[in-house]
XYZ file of C-alpha atoms in Angstrom:
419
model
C 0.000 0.000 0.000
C 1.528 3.145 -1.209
C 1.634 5.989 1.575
C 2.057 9.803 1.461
C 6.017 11.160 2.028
C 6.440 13.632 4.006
C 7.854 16.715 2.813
C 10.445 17.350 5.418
C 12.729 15.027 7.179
C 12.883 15.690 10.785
C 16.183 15.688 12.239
C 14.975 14.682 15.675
C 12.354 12.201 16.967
C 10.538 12.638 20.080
C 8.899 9.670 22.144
C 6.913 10.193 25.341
C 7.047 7.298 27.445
C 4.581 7.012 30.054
C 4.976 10.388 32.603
C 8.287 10.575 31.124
C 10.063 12.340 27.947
C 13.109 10.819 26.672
C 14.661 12.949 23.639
C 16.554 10.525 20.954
C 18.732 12.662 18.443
C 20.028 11.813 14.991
C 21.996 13.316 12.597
C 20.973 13.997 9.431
C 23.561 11.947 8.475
C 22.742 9.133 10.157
C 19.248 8.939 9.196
C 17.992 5.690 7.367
C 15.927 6.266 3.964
C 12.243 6.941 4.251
C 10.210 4.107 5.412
C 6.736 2.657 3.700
C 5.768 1.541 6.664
C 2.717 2.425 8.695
C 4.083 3.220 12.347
C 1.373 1.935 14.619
C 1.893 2.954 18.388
C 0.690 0.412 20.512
C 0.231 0.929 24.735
C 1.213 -2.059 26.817
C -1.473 -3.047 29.311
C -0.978 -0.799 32.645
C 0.554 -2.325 35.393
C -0.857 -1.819 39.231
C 2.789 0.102 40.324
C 3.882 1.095 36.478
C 2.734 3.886 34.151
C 1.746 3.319 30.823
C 4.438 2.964 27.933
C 4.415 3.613 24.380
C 5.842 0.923 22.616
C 7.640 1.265 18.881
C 5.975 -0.532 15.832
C 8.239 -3.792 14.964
C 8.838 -1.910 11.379
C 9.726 1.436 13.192
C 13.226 1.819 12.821
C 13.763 4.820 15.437
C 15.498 4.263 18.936
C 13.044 2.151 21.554
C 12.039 4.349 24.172
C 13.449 3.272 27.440
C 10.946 1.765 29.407
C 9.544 3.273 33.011
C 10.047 0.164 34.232
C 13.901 0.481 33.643
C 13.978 3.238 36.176
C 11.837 1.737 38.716
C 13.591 -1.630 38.849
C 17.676 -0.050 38.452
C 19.440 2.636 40.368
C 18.808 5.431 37.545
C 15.116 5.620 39.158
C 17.715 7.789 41.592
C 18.214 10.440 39.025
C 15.212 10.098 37.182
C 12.731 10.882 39.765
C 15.289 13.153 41.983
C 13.120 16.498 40.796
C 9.781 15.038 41.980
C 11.398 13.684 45.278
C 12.865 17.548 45.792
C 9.625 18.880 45.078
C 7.378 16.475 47.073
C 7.015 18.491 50.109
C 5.462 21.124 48.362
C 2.529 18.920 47.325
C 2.244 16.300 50.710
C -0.437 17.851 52.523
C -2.591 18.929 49.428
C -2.052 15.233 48.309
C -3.525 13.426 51.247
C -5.958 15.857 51.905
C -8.187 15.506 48.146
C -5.224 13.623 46.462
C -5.562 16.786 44.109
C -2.943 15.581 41.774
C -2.602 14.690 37.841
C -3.291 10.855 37.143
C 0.182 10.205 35.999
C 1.544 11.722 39.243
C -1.218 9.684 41.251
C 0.174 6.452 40.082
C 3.246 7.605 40.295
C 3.255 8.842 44.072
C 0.970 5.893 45.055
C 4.113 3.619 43.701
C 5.614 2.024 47.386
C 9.325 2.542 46.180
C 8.347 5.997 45.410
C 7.385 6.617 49.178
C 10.267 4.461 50.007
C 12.826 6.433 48.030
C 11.764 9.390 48.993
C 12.223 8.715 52.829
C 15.617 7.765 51.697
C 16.114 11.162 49.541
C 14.329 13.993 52.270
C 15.688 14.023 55.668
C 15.690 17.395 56.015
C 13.811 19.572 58.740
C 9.974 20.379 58.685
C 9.045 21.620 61.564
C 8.239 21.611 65.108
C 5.214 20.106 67.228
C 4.547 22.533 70.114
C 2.395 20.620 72.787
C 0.830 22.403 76.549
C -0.112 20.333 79.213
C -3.260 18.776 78.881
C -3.768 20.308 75.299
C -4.103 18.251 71.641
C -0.163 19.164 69.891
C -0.376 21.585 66.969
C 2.621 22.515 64.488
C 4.575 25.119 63.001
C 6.104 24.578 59.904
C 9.870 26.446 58.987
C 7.914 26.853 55.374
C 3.481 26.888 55.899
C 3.153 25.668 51.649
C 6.048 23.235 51.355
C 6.084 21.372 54.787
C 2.459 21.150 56.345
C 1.067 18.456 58.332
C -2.325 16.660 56.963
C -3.529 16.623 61.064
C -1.204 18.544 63.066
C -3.441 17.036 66.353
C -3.161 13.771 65.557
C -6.861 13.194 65.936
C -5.943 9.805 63.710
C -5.102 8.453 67.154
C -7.354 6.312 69.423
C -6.478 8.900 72.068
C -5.620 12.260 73.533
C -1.662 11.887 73.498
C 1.809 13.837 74.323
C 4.603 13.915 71.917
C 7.873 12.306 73.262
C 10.495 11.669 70.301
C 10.443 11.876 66.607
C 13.211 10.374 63.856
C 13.256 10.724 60.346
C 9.752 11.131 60.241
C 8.050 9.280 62.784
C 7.060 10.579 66.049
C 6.986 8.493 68.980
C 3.157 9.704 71.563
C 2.607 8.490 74.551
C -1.523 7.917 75.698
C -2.932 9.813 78.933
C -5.230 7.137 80.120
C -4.901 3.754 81.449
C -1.566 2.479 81.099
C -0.132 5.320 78.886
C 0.590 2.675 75.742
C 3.538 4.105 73.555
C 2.519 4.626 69.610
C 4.649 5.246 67.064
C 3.298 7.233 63.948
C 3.837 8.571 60.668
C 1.716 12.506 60.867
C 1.937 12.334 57.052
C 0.421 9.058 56.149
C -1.676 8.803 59.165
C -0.550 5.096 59.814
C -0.044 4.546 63.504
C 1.229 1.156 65.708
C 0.348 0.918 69.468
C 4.003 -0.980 71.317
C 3.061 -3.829 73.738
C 3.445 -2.825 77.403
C 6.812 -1.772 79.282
C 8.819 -4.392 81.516
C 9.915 -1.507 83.570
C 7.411 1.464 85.245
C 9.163 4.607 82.893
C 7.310 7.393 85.328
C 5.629 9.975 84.681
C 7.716 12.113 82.342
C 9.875 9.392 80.369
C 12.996 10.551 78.227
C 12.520 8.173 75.432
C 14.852 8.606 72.149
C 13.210 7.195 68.687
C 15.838 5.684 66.710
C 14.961 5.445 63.087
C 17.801 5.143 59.964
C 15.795 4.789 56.641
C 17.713 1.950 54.559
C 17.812 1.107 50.957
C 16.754 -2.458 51.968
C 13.780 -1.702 54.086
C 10.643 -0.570 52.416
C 8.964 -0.794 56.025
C 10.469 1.124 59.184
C 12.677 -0.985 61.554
C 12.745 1.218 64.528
C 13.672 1.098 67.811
C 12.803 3.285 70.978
C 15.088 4.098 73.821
C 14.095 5.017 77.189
C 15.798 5.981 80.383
C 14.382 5.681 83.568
C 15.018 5.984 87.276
C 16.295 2.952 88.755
C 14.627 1.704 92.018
C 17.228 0.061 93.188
C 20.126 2.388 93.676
C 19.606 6.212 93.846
C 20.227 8.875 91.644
C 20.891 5.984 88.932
C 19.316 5.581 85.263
C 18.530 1.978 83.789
C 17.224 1.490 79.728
C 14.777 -0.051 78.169
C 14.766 -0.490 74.407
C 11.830 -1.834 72.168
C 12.930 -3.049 69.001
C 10.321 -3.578 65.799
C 11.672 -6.061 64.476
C 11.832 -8.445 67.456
C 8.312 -6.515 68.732
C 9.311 -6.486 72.012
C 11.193 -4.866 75.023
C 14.134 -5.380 76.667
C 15.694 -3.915 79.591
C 19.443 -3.370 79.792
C 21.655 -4.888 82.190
C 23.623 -0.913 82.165
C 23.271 0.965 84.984
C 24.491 4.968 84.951
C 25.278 6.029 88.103
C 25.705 9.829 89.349
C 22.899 10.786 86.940
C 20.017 12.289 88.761
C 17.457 13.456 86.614
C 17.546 13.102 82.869
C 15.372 15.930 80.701
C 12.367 14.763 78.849
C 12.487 15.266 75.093
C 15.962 16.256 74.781
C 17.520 12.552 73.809
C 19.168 12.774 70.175
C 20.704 9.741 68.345
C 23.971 9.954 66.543
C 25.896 7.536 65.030
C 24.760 4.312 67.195
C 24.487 6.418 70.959
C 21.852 7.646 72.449
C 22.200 11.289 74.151
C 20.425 13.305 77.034
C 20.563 16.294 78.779
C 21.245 15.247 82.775
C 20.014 18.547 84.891
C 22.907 20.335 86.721
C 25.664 17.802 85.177
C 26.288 17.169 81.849
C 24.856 14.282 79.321
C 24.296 10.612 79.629
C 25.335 8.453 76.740
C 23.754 4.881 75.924
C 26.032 3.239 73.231
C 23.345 0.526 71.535
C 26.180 -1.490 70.124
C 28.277 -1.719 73.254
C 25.371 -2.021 76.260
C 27.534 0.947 77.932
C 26.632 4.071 79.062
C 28.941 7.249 79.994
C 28.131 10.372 81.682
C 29.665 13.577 79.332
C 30.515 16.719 80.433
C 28.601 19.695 79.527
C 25.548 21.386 80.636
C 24.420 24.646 79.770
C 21.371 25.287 81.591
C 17.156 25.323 81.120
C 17.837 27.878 77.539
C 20.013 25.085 75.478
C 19.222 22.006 73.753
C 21.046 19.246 72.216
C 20.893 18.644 68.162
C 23.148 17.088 65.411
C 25.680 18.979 63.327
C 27.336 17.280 60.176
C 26.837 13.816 61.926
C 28.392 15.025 65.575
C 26.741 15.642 68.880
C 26.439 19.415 69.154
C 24.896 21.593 72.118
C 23.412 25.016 71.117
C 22.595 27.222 73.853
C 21.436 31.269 74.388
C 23.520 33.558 76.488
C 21.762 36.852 76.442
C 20.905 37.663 72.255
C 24.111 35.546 71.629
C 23.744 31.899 70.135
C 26.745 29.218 70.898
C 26.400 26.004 68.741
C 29.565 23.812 70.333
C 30.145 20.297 68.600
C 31.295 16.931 70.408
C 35.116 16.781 70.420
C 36.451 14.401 72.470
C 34.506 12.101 75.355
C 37.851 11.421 76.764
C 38.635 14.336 77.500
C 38.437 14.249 81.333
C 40.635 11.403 81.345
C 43.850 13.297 79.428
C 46.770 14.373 81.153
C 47.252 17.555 83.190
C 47.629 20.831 80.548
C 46.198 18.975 77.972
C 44.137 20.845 74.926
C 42.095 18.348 74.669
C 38.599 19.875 74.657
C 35.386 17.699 75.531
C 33.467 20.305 73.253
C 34.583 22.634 70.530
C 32.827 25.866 69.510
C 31.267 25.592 65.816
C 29.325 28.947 65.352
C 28.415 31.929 67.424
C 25.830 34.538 66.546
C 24.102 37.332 67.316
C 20.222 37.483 66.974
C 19.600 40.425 64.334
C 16.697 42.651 63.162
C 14.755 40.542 63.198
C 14.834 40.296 67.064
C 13.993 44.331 66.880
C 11.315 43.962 64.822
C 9.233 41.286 66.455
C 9.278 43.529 69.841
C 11.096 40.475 71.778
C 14.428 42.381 72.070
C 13.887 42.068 76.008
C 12.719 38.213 76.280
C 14.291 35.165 77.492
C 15.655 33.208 74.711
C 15.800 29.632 74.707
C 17.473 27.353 71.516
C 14.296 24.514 70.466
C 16.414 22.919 67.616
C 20.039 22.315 66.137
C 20.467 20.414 63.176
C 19.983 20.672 59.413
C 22.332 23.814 59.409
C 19.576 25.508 61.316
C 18.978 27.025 64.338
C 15.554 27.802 65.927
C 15.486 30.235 69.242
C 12.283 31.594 71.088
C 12.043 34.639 72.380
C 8.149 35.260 73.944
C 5.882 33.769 71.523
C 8.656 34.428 68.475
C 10.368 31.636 67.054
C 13.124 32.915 64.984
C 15.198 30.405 62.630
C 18.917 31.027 61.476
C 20.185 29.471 58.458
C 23.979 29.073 59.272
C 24.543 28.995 55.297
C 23.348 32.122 54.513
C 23.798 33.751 58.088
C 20.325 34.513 57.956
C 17.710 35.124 60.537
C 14.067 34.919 60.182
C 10.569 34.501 62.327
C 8.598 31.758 61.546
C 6.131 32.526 64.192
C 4.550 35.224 66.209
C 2.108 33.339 68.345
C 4.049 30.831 70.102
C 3.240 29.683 73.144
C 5.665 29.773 76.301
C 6.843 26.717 78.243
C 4.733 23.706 75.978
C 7.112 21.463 75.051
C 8.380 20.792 71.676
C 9.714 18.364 69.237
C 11.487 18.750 65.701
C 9.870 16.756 62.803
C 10.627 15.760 59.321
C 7.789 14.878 56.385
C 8.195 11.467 55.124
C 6.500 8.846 53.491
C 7.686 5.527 55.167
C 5.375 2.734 55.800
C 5.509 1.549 59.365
């Protein structure tokens, strides 16, 4: 069957495959002769986790596009889908509030690896749940469009609850009836797991640590949780108690700290396999997970400082006045050197002065107290301002005006893992 020939012969040939566009050049050159060939583009049935592809005619004799599948099952999915990762934030709470997306991106965000990936790809900083006594939490967000919270209450819950820990993500509540059951959830996805019953009695106030590392191999969150309680058989001593996920369980450490009187709620960070806490009046406890050993670090700096992680070190930022120290973990042996040593336990990484900002909000006279180190931020309070200083840029901005004083709060990150 004779067909028509086209007037012009392209020098490039453009094939859309699926919700992506791969560009295939040729050179004039290069080009075969005109074909008398019908091309007939044929779809291949849609898969439940792949989108559509176009597939070439067997007579067409231009490039094959490369499938979708190629990038879902091999590690160039990395770089293929690294824009929509970067720009997911922007989109989670309008997503799982009307899932108000494009079908192509529906099936593509609905895709598990995709929400696996991109816990793997966004571990930056969010926000922070603020929490009064008594009260449901509620959340303030570093950026209100990129990095909101679908339920910022957690009304999801079976029950009125107070945030302890978070990691990577998940946040780690604690009930206010009966036996004050631990749950660990995901404020995102709204999935939620209740933990079995503690072997030990944690008290009223527990310090609990959530320790959660995203891995490449783990589509669903192995977690643990850390927590440090008063031990009832010597005095001022600290025991642990660690629930793992994967063995869905708890287990109480045969470490005892001595000389540590009274650990701070909500200030345990995890860094590089150890648990940290502020200890009141003394310095900070360490719980090494690996070793079953715990240490007690010198290095307090009163009620206005907080601990936080800085290029993968410990690091304890703390307010003297308007000016903000942010000192990094040196050397835990510190104590133990010789006389005249210069060993330092801690070693200063920034100081800065709180600018116009300050002026401007009208809390040039308040209190300041650091809530969060990490992410090459720094968030202070000052009254009901939160101010946040990007120690890139050496910029300082308010995030909020309406803070309240004294609740308690606790840093988050938006993710998609499946616990």
């Amino acid at each position: 069957m004779d067909t028509a020939t086209a007037t012009a012969t392209p020098t490039t040939t453009d094939i859309a495959c699926g919700s992506h566009r791969n560009f295939h050049r040729r050179e004039p050159e290069d080009l075969p002769p005109p074909s008398t060939a019908q091309h007939v583009i044929e779809y291949q049935p849609q898969h439940r986790y792949h989108p559509p592809m176009l597939l070439r005619s067997p007579n067409s004799t231009s490039p094959p596009p490369i499938s979708s599948a190629y990038y879902l099952s091999t590690p160039h999915m990395l770089q293929a889908l690294s824009a929509r990762e970067h720009a997911l934030p922007s989109f989670l709470r309008n997503h799982f509030s009307g899932r108000g997306v494009c079908r192509d991106w529906k099936l593509q965000i609905s895709t598990p690896f995709f929400a696996h990936n991109q816990s793997l790809c966004f571990q930056g900083f969010s926000g922070l749940f603020f929490q009064s006594r008594g009260d449901p939490p509620y959340f303030i967000s570093v950026d209100p469009i990129s990095c909101g919270v679908p339920d910022p209450s957690l009304k999801f819950l079976p029950e009125l609850v107070n945030i302890k820990a978070s990691s990577n993500g998940l946040i780690c509540c604690q009930g206010c009836t009966g036996d004050k059951a631990y749950y660990i959830c995901n404020p995102v996805t709204r999935q939620w797991k209740k933990l079995p019953k503690t072997n030990a009695d944690h008290g009223s106030d527990p310090a609990v640590v959530l320790v959660f590392e995203p891995s490449l191999l783990n589509f669903v969150a192995d977690y643990k949780l850390v927590c440090a309680f008063p031990s009832i058989d010597f005095d001022d001593a600290t025991e642990f108690e660690i629930y793992s996920s994967t063995e869905g369980s708890w287990k109480i450490s045969g470490e005892i700290c001595f000389a540590s009187k009274k650990l701070v709620s909500r200030s345990g960070v995890y860094v590089d396999g150890v648990v940290y806490w502020q200890e009141r009046h003394h310095g900070v406890v360490a719980f090494d997970l690996t070793k079953d050993r715990s240490q007690l670090i010198q290095g307090y700096h009163g009620a206005t400082s907080t601990l936080g992680v800085m290029n993968g070190k410990l690091c304890s930022a703390y307010a003297t006045g308007r000016s903000i120290t942010v000192q990094v973990l040196s050397n835990v042996y510190s104590n133990t050197m010789q006389m005249h040593s210069n060993a330092r336990t801690w070693k200063e990484e920034t100081r800065f002065d709180l600018g116009n900002p300050v002026t401007a909000a009208g809390v040039g006279q308040e209190r300041y107290m650091v809530l969060f180190a990490g992410c090459n931020v720094v968030l202070v309070q000052g009254g009901k301002t939160i101010l946040c200083y990007d120690m890139k840029t050496k910029e300082t901005k308010i995030i909020s005006s309406a803070a309240e004083n004294n609740a308690r709060c606790v840093s988050c990150v938006n993710s998609l893992i499946y616990i």
